[in-house]
Tab-separated table of N, CA and C in Angstrom:
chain	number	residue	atom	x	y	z
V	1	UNK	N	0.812	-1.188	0.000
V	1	UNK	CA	0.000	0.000	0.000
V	1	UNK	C	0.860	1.258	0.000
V	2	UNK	N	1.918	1.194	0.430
V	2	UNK	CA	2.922	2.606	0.796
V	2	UNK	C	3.326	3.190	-0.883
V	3	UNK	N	3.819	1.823	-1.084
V	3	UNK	CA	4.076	2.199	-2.677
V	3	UNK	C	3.433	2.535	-3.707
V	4	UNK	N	2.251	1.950	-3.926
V	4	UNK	CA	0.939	2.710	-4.128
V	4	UNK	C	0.719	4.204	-4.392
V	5	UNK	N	0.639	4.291	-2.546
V	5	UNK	CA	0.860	5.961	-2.091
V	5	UNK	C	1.820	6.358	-2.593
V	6	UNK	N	3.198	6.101	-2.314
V	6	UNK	CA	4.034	6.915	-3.295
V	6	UNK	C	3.930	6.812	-4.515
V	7	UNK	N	3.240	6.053	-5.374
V	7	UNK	CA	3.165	6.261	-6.826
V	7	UNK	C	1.974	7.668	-7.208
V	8	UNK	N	0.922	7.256	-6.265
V	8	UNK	CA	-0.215	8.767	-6.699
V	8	UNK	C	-0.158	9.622	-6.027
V	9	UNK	N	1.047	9.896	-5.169
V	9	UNK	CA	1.608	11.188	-4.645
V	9	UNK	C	2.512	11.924	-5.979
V	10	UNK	N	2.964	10.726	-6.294
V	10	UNK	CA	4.106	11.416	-7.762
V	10	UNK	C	2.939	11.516	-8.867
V	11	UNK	N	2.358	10.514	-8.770
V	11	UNK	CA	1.173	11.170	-9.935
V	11	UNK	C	1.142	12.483	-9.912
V	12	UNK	N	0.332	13.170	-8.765
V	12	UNK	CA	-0.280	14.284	-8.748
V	12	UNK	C	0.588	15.433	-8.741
V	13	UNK	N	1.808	15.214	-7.862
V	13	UNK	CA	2.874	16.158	-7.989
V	13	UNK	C	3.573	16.332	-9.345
V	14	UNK	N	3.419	15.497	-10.222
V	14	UNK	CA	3.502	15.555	-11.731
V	14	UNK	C	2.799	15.970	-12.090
V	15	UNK	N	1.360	15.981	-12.342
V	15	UNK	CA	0.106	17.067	-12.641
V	15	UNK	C	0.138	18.724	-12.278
V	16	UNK	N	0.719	18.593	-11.327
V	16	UNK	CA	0.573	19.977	-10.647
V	16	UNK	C	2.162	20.908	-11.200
V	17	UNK	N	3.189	20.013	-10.979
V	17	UNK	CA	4.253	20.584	-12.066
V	17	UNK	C	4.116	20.992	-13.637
V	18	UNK	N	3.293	19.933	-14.649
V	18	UNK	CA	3.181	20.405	-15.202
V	18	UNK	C	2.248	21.745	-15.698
V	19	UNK	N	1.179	21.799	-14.692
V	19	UNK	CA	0.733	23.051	-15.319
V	19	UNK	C	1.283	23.978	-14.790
V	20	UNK	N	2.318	24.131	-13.435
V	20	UNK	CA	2.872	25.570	-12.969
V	20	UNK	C	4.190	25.527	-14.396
V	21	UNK	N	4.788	24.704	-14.739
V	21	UNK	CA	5.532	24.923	-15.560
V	21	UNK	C	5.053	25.380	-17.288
V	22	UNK	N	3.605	25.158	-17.677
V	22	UNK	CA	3.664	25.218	-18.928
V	22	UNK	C	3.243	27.171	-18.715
V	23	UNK	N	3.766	27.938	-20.319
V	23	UNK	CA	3.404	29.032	-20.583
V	23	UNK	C	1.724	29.403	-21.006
V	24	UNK	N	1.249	28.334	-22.002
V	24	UNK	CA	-0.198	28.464	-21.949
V	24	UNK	C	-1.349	27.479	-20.972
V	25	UNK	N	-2.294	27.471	-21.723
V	25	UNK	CA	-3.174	26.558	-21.024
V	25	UNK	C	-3.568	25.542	-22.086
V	26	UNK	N	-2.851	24.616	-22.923
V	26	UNK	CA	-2.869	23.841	-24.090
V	26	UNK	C	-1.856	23.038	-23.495
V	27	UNK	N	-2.538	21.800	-23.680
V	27	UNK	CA	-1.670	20.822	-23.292
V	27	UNK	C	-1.930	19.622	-24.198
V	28	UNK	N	-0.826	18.661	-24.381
V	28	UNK	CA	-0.941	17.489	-25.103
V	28	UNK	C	-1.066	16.122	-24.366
V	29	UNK	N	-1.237	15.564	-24.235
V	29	UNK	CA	-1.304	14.170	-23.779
V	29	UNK	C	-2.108	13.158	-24.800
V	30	UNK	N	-1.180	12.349	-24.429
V	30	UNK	CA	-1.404	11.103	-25.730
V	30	UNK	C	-1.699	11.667	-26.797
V	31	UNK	N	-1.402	12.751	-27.219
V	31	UNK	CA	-1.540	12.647	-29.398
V	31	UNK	C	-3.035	13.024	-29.236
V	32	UNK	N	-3.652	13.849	-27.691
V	32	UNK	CA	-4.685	15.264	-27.790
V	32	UNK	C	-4.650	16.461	-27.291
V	33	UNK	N	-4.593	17.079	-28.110
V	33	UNK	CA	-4.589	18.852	-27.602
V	33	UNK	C	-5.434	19.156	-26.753
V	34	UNK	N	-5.587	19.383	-25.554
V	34	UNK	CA	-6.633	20.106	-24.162
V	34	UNK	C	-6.248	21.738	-23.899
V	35	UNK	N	-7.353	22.630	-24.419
V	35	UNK	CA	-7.958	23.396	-24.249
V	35	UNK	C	-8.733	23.537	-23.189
V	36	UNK	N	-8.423	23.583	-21.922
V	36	UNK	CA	-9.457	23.924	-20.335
V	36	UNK	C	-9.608	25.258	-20.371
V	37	UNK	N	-11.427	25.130	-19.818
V	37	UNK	CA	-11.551	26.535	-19.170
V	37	UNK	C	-11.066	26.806	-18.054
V	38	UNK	N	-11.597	27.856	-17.023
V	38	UNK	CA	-11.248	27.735	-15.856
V	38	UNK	C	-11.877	26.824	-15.145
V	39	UNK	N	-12.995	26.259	-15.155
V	39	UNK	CA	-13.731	25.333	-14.528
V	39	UNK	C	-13.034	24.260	-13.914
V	40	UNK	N	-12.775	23.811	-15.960
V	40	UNK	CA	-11.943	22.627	-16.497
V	40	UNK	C	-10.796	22.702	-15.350
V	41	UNK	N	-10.252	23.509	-15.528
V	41	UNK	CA	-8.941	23.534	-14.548
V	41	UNK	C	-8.991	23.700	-13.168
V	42	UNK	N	-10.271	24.190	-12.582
V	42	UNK	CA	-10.375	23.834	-11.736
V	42	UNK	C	-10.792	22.984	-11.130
V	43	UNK	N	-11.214	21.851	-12.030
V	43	UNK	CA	-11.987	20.460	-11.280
V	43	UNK	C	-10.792	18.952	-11.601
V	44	UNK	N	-9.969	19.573	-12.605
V	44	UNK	CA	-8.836	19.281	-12.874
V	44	UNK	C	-7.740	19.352	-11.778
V	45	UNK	N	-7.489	20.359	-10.757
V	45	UNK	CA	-6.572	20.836	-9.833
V	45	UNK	C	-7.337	19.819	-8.576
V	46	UNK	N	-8.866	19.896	-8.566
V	46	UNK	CA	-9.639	19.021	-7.366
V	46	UNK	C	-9.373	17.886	-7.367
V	47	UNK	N	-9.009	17.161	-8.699
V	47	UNK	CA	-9.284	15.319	-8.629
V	47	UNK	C	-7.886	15.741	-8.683
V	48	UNK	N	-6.690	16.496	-8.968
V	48	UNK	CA	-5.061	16.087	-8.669
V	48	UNK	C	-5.140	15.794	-7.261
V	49	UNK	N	-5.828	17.028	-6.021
V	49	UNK	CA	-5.868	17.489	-4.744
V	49	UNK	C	-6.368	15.483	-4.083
V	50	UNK	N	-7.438	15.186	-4.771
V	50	UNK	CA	-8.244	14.033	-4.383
V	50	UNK	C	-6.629	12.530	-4.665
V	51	UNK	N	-6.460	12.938	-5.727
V	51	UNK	CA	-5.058	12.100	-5.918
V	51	UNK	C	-4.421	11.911	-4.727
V	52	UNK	N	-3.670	13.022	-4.829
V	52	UNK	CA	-2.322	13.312	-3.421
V	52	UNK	C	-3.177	13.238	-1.957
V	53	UNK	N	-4.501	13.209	-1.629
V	53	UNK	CA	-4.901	13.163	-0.435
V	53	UNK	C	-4.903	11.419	-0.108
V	54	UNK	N	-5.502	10.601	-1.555
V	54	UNK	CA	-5.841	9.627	-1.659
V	54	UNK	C	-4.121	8.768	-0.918
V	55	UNK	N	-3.338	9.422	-2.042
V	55	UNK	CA	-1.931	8.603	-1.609
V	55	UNK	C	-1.121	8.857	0.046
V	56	UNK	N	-1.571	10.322	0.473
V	56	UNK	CA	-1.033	10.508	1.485
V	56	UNK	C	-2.184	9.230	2.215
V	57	UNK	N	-2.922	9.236	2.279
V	57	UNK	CA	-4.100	8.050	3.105
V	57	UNK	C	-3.385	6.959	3.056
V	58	UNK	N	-3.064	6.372	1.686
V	58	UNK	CA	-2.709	5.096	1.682
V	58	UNK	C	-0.902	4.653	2.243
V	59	UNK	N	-0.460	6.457	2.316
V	59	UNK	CA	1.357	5.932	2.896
V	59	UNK	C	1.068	6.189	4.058
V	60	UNK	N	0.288	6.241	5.097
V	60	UNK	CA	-0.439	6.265	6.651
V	60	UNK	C	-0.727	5.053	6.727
V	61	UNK	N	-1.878	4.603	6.600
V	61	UNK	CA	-2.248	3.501	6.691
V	61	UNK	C	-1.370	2.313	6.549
V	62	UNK	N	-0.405	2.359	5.514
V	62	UNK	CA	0.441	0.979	5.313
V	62	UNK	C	1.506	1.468	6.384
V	63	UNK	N	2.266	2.487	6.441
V	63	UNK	CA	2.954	2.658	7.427
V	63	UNK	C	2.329	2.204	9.256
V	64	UNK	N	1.107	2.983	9.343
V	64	UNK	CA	0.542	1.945	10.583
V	64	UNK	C	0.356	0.537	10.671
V	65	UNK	N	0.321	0.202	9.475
V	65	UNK	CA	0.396	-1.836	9.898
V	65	UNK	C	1.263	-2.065	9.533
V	66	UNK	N	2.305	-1.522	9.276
V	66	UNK	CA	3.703	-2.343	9.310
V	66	UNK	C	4.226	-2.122	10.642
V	67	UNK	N	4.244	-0.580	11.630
V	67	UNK	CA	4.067	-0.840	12.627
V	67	UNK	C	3.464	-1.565	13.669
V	68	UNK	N	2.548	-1.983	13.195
V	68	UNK	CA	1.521	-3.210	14.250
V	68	UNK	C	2.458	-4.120	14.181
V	69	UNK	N	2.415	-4.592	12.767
V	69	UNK	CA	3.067	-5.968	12.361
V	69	UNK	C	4.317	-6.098	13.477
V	70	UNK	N	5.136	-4.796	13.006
V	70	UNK	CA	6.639	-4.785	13.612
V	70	UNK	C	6.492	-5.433	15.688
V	71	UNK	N	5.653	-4.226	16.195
V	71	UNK	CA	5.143	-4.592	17.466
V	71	UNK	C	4.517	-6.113	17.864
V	72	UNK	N	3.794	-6.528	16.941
V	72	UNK	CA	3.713	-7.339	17.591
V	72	UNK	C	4.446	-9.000	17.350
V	73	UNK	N	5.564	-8.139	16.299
V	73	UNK	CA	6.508	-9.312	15.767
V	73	UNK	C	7.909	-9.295	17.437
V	74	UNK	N	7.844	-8.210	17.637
V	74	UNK	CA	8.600	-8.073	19.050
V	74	UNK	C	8.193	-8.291	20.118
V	75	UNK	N	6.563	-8.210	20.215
V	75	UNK	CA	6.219	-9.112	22.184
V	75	UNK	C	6.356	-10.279	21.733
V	76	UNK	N	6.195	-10.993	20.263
V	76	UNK	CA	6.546	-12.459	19.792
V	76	UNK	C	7.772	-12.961	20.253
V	77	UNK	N	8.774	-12.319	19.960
V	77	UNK	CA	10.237	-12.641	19.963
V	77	UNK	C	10.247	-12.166	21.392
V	78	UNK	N	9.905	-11.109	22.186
V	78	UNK	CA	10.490	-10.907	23.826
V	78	UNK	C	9.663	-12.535	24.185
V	79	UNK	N	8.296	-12.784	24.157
V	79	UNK	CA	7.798	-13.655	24.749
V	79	UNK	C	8.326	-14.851	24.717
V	80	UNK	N	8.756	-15.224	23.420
V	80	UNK	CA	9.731	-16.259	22.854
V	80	UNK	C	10.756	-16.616	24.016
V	81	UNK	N	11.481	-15.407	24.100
V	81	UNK	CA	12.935	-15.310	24.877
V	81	UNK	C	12.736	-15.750	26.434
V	82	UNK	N	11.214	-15.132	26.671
V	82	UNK	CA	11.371	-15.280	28.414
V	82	UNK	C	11.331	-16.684	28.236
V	83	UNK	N	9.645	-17.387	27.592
V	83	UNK	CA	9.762	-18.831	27.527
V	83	UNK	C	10.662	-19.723	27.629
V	84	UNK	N	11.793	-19.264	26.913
V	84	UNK	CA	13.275	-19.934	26.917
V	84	UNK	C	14.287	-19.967	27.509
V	85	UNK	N	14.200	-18.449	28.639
V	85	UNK	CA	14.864	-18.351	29.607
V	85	UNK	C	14.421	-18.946	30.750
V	86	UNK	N	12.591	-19.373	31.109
V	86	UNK	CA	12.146	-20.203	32.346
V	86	UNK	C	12.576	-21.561	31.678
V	87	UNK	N	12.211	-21.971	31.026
V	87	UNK	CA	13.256	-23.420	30.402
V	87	UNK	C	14.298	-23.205	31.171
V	88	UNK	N	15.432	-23.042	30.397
V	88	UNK	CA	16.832	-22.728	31.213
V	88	UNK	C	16.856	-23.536	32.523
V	89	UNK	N	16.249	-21.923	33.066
V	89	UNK	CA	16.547	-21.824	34.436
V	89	UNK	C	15.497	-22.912	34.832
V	90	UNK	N	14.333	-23.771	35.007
V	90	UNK	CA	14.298	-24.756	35.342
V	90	UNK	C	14.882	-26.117	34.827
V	91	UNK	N	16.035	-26.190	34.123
V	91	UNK	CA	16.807	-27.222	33.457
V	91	UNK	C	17.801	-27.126	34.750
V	92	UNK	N	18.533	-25.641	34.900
V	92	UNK	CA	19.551	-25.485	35.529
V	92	UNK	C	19.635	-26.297	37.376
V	93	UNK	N	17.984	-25.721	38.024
V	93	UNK	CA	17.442	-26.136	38.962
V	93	UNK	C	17.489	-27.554	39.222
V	94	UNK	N	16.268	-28.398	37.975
V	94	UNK	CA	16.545	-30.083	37.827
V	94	UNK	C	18.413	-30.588	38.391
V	95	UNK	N	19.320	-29.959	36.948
V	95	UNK	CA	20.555	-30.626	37.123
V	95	UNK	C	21.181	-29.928	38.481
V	96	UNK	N	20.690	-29.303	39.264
V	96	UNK	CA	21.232	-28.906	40.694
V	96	UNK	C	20.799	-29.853	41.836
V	97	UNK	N	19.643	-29.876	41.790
V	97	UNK	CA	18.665	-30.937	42.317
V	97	UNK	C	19.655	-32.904	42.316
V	98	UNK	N	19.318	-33.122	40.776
V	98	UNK	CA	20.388	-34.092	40.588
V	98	UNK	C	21.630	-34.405	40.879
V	99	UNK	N	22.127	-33.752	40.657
V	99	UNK	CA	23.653	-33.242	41.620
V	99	UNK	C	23.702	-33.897	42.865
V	100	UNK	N	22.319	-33.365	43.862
V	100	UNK	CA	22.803	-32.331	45.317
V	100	UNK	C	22.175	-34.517	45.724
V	101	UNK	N	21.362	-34.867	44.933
V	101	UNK	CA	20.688	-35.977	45.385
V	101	UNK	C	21.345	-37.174	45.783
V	102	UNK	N	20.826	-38.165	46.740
V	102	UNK	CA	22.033	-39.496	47.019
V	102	UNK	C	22.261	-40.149	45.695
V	103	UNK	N	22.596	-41.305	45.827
V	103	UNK	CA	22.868	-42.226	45.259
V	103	UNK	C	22.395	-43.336	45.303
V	104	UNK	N	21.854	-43.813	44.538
V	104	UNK	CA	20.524	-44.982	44.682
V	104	UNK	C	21.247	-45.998	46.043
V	105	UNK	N	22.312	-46.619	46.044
V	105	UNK	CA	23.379	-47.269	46.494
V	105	UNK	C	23.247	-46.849	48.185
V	106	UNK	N	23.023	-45.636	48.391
V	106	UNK	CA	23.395	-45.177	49.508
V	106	UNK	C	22.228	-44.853	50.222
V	107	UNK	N	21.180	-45.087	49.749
V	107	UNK	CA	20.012	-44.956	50.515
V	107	UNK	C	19.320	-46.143	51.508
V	108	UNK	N	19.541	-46.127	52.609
V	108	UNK	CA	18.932	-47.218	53.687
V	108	UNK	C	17.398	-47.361	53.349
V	109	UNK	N	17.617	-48.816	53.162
V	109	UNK	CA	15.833	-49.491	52.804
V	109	UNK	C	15.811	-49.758	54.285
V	110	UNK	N	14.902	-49.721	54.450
V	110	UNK	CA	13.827	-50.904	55.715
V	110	UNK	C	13.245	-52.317	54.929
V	111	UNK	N	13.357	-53.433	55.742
V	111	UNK	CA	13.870	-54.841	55.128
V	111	UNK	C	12.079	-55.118	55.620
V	112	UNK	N	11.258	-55.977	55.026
V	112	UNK	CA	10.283	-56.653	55.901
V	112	UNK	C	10.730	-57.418	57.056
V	113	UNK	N	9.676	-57.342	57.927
V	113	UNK	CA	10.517	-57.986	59.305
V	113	UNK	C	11.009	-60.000	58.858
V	114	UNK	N	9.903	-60.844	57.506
V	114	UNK	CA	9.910	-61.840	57.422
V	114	UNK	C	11.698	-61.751	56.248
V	115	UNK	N	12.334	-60.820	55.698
V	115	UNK	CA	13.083	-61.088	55.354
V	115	UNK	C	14.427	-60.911	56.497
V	116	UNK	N	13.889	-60.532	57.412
V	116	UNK	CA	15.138	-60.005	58.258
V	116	UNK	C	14.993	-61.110	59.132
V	117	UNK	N	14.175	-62.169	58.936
V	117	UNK	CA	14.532	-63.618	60.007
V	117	UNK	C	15.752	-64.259	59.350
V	118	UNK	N	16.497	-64.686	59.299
V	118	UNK	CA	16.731	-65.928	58.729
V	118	UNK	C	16.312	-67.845	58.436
């Protein structure tokens, strides 16, 4: 959409150059001679005005959702990061835990009293 807008922003700013630049009010386009009254030229100057309002609309608008987009491509990626940092840090916890724990070997069972007869 931005590009768009910048294309019928240059539209119109091309419209509007050429008539501050020409000496009469005869103009050619495509292989026809235009003769405007003042009317002509002034409803002519309205739909350039309707142009360049149209494109400034449309380089707003695309510029605001690429900002959305952008925002909410970044609580994506922060949210991402914390997710991955409570991982971590409960990985880190587990292998501390594991560590700190006996050893299967070293833990005193209690025997049933019928195995502890002989």
């Amino acid at each position: 959409m931005i590009l768009l807008g910048v294309l019928l922003v240059l539209l119109a700013g091309s419209a509007v150059a050429l008539v501050l630049t020409e000496d009469s009010a005869r103009y050619i386009l495509f292989g026809y001679t235009f003769e405007p009254n003042q009317v002509e030229m002034f409803l002519a100057g309205a739909a350039a005005m309707a142009v360049l309002v149209l494109g400034l609309w449309l380089i707003g608008s695309g510029s605001r959702r690429s900002a959305r987009r952008r925002r909410r491509l970044q609580g994506a990626r922060a949210e991402a990061s914390d997710r991955v940092a409570r991982l971590e840090d409960e990985k880190r916890e587990l292998e501390k835990r594991l560590r700190h724990s006996p050893e299967p070997g070293d833990r005193l069972v209690a025997r049933d009293s019928e195995e502890a007869r002989p």
